[in-house]
Short mmCIF file of C-alpha atoms in Angstrom, two decimals:
data_model
loop_
_atom_site.label_atom_id
_atom_site.label_comp_id
_atom_site.label_asym_id
_atom_site.label_seq_id
_atom_site.Cartn_x
_atom_site.Cartn_y
_atom_site.Cartn_z
CA MET A 1 -3.20 8.85 7.11
CA LYS A 2 -0.12 8.75 4.93
CA ASN A 3 0.25 5.06 4.08
CA PHE A 4 1.20 5.65 0.46
CA GLY A 5 4.53 3.91 0.98
CA MET A 6 2.60 0.69 1.55
CA LEU A 7 0.06 1.29 -1.17
CA THR A 8 1.54 -0.50 -4.16
CA ILE A 9 1.83 -4.03 -2.82
CA VAL A 10 -1.38 -3.92 -0.80
CA VAL A 11 -3.46 -2.67 -3.75
CA VAL A 12 -2.12 -5.28 -6.14
CA MET A 13 -2.69 -8.13 -3.68
CA LEU A 14 -6.26 -7.14 -2.90
CA ILE A 15 -7.30 -6.33 -6.47
CA LEU A 16 -6.18 -9.74 -7.67
CA THR A 17 -7.17 -11.86 -4.66
CA GLY A 18 -8.71 -11.14 -1.27
CA CYS A 19 -7.58 -11.49 2.30
CA VAL A 20 -8.39 -13.34 5.47
CA SER A 21 -6.93 -12.56 8.83
CA GLY A 22 -4.73 -14.15 11.41
CA SER A 23 -2.89 -12.45 14.24
CA ALA A 24 -1.38 -13.47 17.59
CA ASP A 25 -1.80 -10.24 19.54
CA THR A 26 -2.80 -9.55 23.11
CA LEU A 27 -5.35 -6.75 22.97
CA ILE A 28 -6.03 -4.06 25.55
CA GLN A 29 -8.26 -1.01 25.44
CA SER A 30 -6.82 1.94 23.54
CA ASP A 31 -6.01 5.06 25.52
CA ILE A 32 -6.89 7.36 22.58
CA THR A 33 -9.69 7.47 20.03
CA LEU A 34 -9.32 6.56 16.38
CA GLN A 35 -9.75 10.21 15.40
CA GLU A 36 -6.99 11.24 17.81
CA LEU A 37 -4.70 8.54 16.43
CA GLU A 38 -5.30 9.60 12.83
CA LYS A 39 -4.61 13.22 13.75
CA LYS A 40 -1.33 12.29 15.44
CA MET A 41 -0.30 10.13 12.47
CA ASN A 42 -0.96 13.03 10.09
CA GLU A 43 1.04 15.41 12.27
CA ALA A 44 3.94 12.94 12.44
CA THR A 45 4.20 12.29 8.70
CA ASP A 46 2.87 15.54 7.22
CA PRO A 47 3.75 18.25 9.77
CA LYS A 48 3.21 21.16 7.35
CA GLY A 49 0.18 19.69 5.58
CA LEU A 50 2.04 19.57 2.27
CA PHE A 51 0.88 16.09 1.34
CA ALA A 52 -2.72 16.74 2.39
CA SER A 53 -2.89 19.79 0.12
CA SER A 54 -1.03 18.24 -2.82
CA LYS A 55 -2.70 17.43 -6.13
CA SER A 56 -0.45 14.61 -7.34
CA TYR A 57 2.62 12.54 -6.59
CA ILE A 58 4.99 10.04 -8.17
CA MET A 59 6.87 7.41 -6.21
CA ARG A 60 9.27 4.71 -7.42
CA GLN A 61 10.36 1.74 -5.33
CA GLU A 62 13.09 -0.76 -6.04
CA ILE A 63 12.02 -4.28 -5.07
CA CYS A 64 14.62 -6.96 -4.35
CA GLU A 65 13.46 -10.55 -3.90
CA LYS A 66 16.03 -12.60 -2.04
CA HIS A 67 16.97 -16.14 -3.12
CA PHE A 68 19.19 -18.55 -1.22
CA LEU A 69 20.86 -20.37 -4.12
CA GLU A 70 20.10 -18.03 -7.01
CA ASP A 71 20.69 -14.40 -7.86
CA ASP A 72 18.37 -11.85 -6.33
CA GLU A 73 15.52 -10.62 -8.53
CA ILE A 74 15.34 -6.82 -8.90
CA SER A 75 12.26 -4.99 -10.12
CA MET A 76 10.92 -1.46 -9.91
CA VAL A 77 7.40 -0.31 -9.09
CA GLU A 78 6.18 3.15 -10.02
CA VAL A 79 3.07 4.72 -8.49
CA LYS A 80 1.41 7.76 -10.07
CA PHE A 81 -1.57 9.52 -8.50
CA GLU A 82 -3.59 12.59 -9.39
CA LYS A 83 -6.68 13.93 -7.70
CA PRO A 84 -9.49 13.16 -7.63
CA GLY A 85 -9.17 9.54 -8.74
CA LYS A 86 -6.48 8.91 -11.35
CA PHE A 87 -4.06 6.19 -10.44
CA ALA A 88 -1.43 3.95 -12.07
CA ILE A 89 0.90 1.22 -10.79
CA THR A 90 3.55 -0.05 -13.18
CA THR A 91 5.96 -2.89 -12.43
CA TYR A 92 9.22 -2.95 -14.40
CA GLU A 93 11.77 -5.72 -14.92
CA ASP A 94 15.01 -4.95 -16.79
CA ASN A 95 13.60 -1.44 -17.40
CA GLN A 96 10.65 -2.87 -19.31
CA PRO A 97 7.02 -2.66 -18.10
CA VAL A 98 5.62 -6.02 -17.04
CA THR A 99 2.26 -5.22 -15.49
CA VAL A 100 0.15 -2.08 -15.25
CA ILE A 101 -2.92 -1.40 -13.14
CA CYS A 102 -4.44 1.98 -13.92
CA THR A 103 -7.60 4.04 -13.77
CA ASN A 104 -8.48 7.38 -15.33
CA GLY A 105 -11.17 7.92 -12.71
CA LYS A 106 -13.91 6.39 -14.85
CA ARG A 107 -12.54 3.09 -16.13
CA ALA A 108 -9.82 0.76 -14.87
CA TRP A 109 -7.56 -1.81 -16.49
CA MET A 110 -4.93 -4.43 -15.78
CA VAL A 111 -2.35 -4.90 -18.52
CA GLU A 112 0.04 -7.83 -18.86
CA CYS A 113 2.66 -6.34 -21.12
CA LYS A 114 4.68 -9.47 -21.94
CA ASP A 115 1.58 -11.33 -23.08
CA ARG A 116 0.18 -8.17 -24.70
CA ARG A 117 -3.09 -8.56 -22.79
CA GLU A 118 -5.30 -5.66 -21.74
CA ILE A 119 -8.01 -6.62 -19.26
CA PRO A 120 -10.75 -4.13 -18.34
CA LEU A 121 -11.52 -4.48 -14.65
CA SER A 122 -15.01 -5.43 -13.56
CA LYS A 123 -17.18 -3.07 -11.56
CA GLU A 124 -15.99 -4.86 -8.42
CA GLY A 125 -12.37 -4.50 -9.53
CA ILE A 126 -12.86 -0.79 -10.17
CA ARG A 127 -14.43 -0.33 -6.73
CA ARG A 128 -11.47 -2.13 -5.17
CA VAL A 129 -9.07 0.19 -6.97
CA GLU A 130 -11.05 3.23 -5.84
CA MET A 131 -11.22 2.09 -2.22
CA LEU A 132 -7.62 1.01 -1.90
CA SER A 133 -6.10 3.88 -3.87
CA SER A 134 -7.74 6.17 -1.34
CA LEU A 135 -5.23 4.84 1.21
CA GLY A 136 -2.68 7.00 -0.56
CA ARG A 137 -4.92 9.89 -1.49
CA PRO A 138 -3.84 13.27 -0.10
CA GLY A 139 -6.34 14.41 2.51
CA SER A 140 -8.15 11.06 2.48
CA GLY A 141 -9.34 11.47 6.07
CA GLY A 142 -7.82 8.29 7.46
CA TYR A 143 -8.82 4.69 8.01
CA SER A 144 -12.37 5.57 8.99
CA ALA A 145 -12.89 7.36 5.67
CA VAL A 146 -11.62 4.39 3.63
CA PHE A 147 -12.99 1.29 5.37
CA PRO A 148 -16.65 0.70 6.31
CA LYS A 149 -15.69 -0.80 9.69
CA VAL A 150 -12.64 0.06 11.78
CA GLU A 151 -11.61 -1.05 15.28
CA LEU A 152 -8.81 0.37 17.41
CA HIS A 153 -6.95 -1.40 20.23
CA LYS A 154 -3.62 -1.23 21.91
CA CYS A 155 -1.80 -4.51 21.54
CA THR A 156 1.32 -6.36 22.58
CA ASN A 157 3.10 -9.06 20.60
CA GLU A 158 6.63 -10.36 20.10
CA ASP A 159 7.59 -7.09 18.38
CA GLY A 160 6.48 -4.74 21.15
CA VAL A 161 3.53 -2.48 21.91
CA PHE A 162 1.43 -0.87 19.17
CA TYR A 163 -1.85 0.72 18.35
CA ARG A 164 -3.56 -1.88 16.17
CA VAL A 165 -6.11 -0.64 13.66
CA THR A 166 -8.29 -3.46 12.39
CA CYS A 167 -9.91 -2.60 9.05
CA TYR A 168 -12.78 -4.50 7.48
CA GLY A 169 -13.06 -3.87 3.77
CA GLU A 170 -15.97 -4.13 1.43
CA PHE A 171 -14.58 -7.08 -0.53
CA GLN A 172 -12.97 -9.35 2.06
CA LYS A 173 -14.67 -11.05 4.96
CA GLU A 174 -11.71 -10.76 7.30
CA PRO A 175 -9.68 -7.67 8.23
CA MET A 176 -6.32 -6.11 7.50
CA TYR A 177 -4.17 -5.15 10.49
CA PHE A 178 -2.21 -1.89 10.66
CA TYR A 179 0.31 -1.48 13.51
CA ILE A 180 1.28 2.05 14.59
CA GLY A 181 4.04 3.01 17.00
CA VAL A 182 2.70 4.20 20.36
CA ARG A 183 5.37 6.91 20.71
CA ASP A 184 6.12 8.14 17.21
CA PHE A 185 2.67 7.42 15.64
CA LEU A 186 4.29 6.00 12.50
CA LEU A 187 2.93 2.99 10.66
CA ARG A 188 5.29 0.10 11.37
CA MET A 189 3.63 -3.02 10.01
CA VAL A 190 0.73 -4.41 7.96
CA LYS A 191 -0.44 -8.00 8.34
CA MET A 192 -3.04 -10.11 6.61
CA LYS A 193 -3.53 -13.43 4.87
CA VAL A 194 -3.99 -13.50 1.12
CA ARG A 195 -6.44 -16.06 -0.20
CA VAL A 196 -5.51 -17.59 -3.54
CA ASN A 197 -8.60 -19.82 -3.71
CA ALA A 198 -11.06 -21.55 -1.41
CA ASP A 199 -8.41 -23.97 -0.15
CA THR A 200 -5.21 -21.93 -0.26
CA ALA A 201 -4.14 -18.84 1.68
CA TYR A 202 -0.78 -17.50 2.78
CA ASP A 203 0.55 -14.97 5.26
CA TYR A 204 1.43 -11.47 4.10
CA GLU A 205 3.51 -9.17 6.29
CA ASN A 206 5.00 -5.78 5.44
CA ARG A 207 7.34 -4.12 7.94
CA ILE A 208 8.66 -0.56 7.67
CA PHE A 209 12.21 -0.12 8.91
CA ASP A 210 13.11 3.42 7.94
CA TYR A 211 11.39 6.76 7.39
CA GLU A 212 12.88 9.81 5.68
CA MET A 213 11.72 13.38 5.05
CA ARG A 214 11.11 14.06 1.34
CA ASP A 215 9.47 17.23 0.01
CA GLY A 216 8.42 18.05 3.58
CA VAL A 217 6.71 14.68 4.06
CA LEU A 218 7.98 11.78 6.17
CA ILE A 219 7.76 8.72 3.95
CA PRO A 220 8.56 5.02 4.56
CA MET A 221 11.85 4.47 2.74
CA LYS A 222 12.70 0.83 3.47
CA THR A 223 10.33 -2.07 3.97
CA LYS A 224 10.54 -5.85 4.11
CA ILE A 225 7.72 -7.98 2.74
CA ARG A 226 7.18 -11.64 3.57
CA GLN A 227 4.62 -13.53 1.53
CA ASN A 228 4.13 -17.13 0.45
CA GLY A 229 7.64 -18.09 1.55
CA ALA A 230 9.31 -15.24 -0.35
CA VAL A 231 11.12 -12.25 1.14
CA GLN A 232 11.19 -8.92 -0.67
CA GLU A 233 13.01 -5.78 0.40
CA SER A 234 11.93 -2.44 -1.03
CA LYS A 235 13.37 1.05 -0.92
CA VAL A 236 12.09 4.32 -2.32
CA ILE A 237 14.38 5.61 -5.06
CA TYR A 238 12.28 8.58 -6.24
CA TYR A 239 9.52 10.68 -4.73
CA LYS A 240 7.94 13.91 -5.96
CA LEU A 241 4.94 15.95 -4.84
CA ASN A 242 2.79 17.86 -7.32
CA PRO A 243 4.42 16.77 -10.58
CA LYS A 244 2.61 17.37 -13.85
CA ILE A 245 1.44 13.97 -15.07
CA PRO A 246 0.12 13.56 -18.65
CA ALA A 247 -3.44 12.23 -18.81
CA ARG A 248 -2.16 9.45 -21.09
CA ASP A 249 -0.25 7.95 -18.17
CA PHE A 250 -3.51 6.85 -16.56
CA LEU A 251 -4.59 4.86 -19.61
CA PRO A 252 -3.34 1.41 -20.69
CA PRO A 253 0.01 1.54 -22.48
CA VAL A 254 0.10 1.02 -26.22
CA LEU A 255 1.34 -2.55 -26.71
#
């Protein structure tokens, strides 16, 4: 499973909150098994096995939040990963780091750069980072290797016909929904509800509109995210397999 194009937003949302579900799909029995689907997804996005055999990657996405009466907000998110479990997500505004979530494989932190706050993640937070970062880990083995419970159906909705993979995580009671094209076996959409507190939750939807071959891997280049009334459009502006990443990059920045 090569969902690393979706990884950044999903990880941040689930580390900080949790999710509950909601979906208006008509379900029918799948005509393939989960293992067959994962194999076809891998073949579609990583035909030469270059991502599966890679040791590290860096990806940068430009995020544009649309506003009706005000200027659009532009930010950049950088993801760095190195096997077996080093991981860093940095959000930039005006070329300055705003937030960092990182782990060196043993400890994990969230850093709020503007407020100069470094927050060590709890054991639960670290386990969330480990579980969710594995969505983008080369050779992860797929949904069944990441989530403790996974269900597969074919489904129809207003957008068409998909394979719907329903994933139940360790830290949320309700599932995340992954929608895969029935012909091209590419991930097309992720849906869930993000719970802010006991009384407040909002819909989260991430749609992939464009894929492009980079370094021999087909990656999601353009996505649109709808959450809590806001619309964000993202595009990949840099992608590199097997870069050399300094160990310092997986530690909190010096404030």
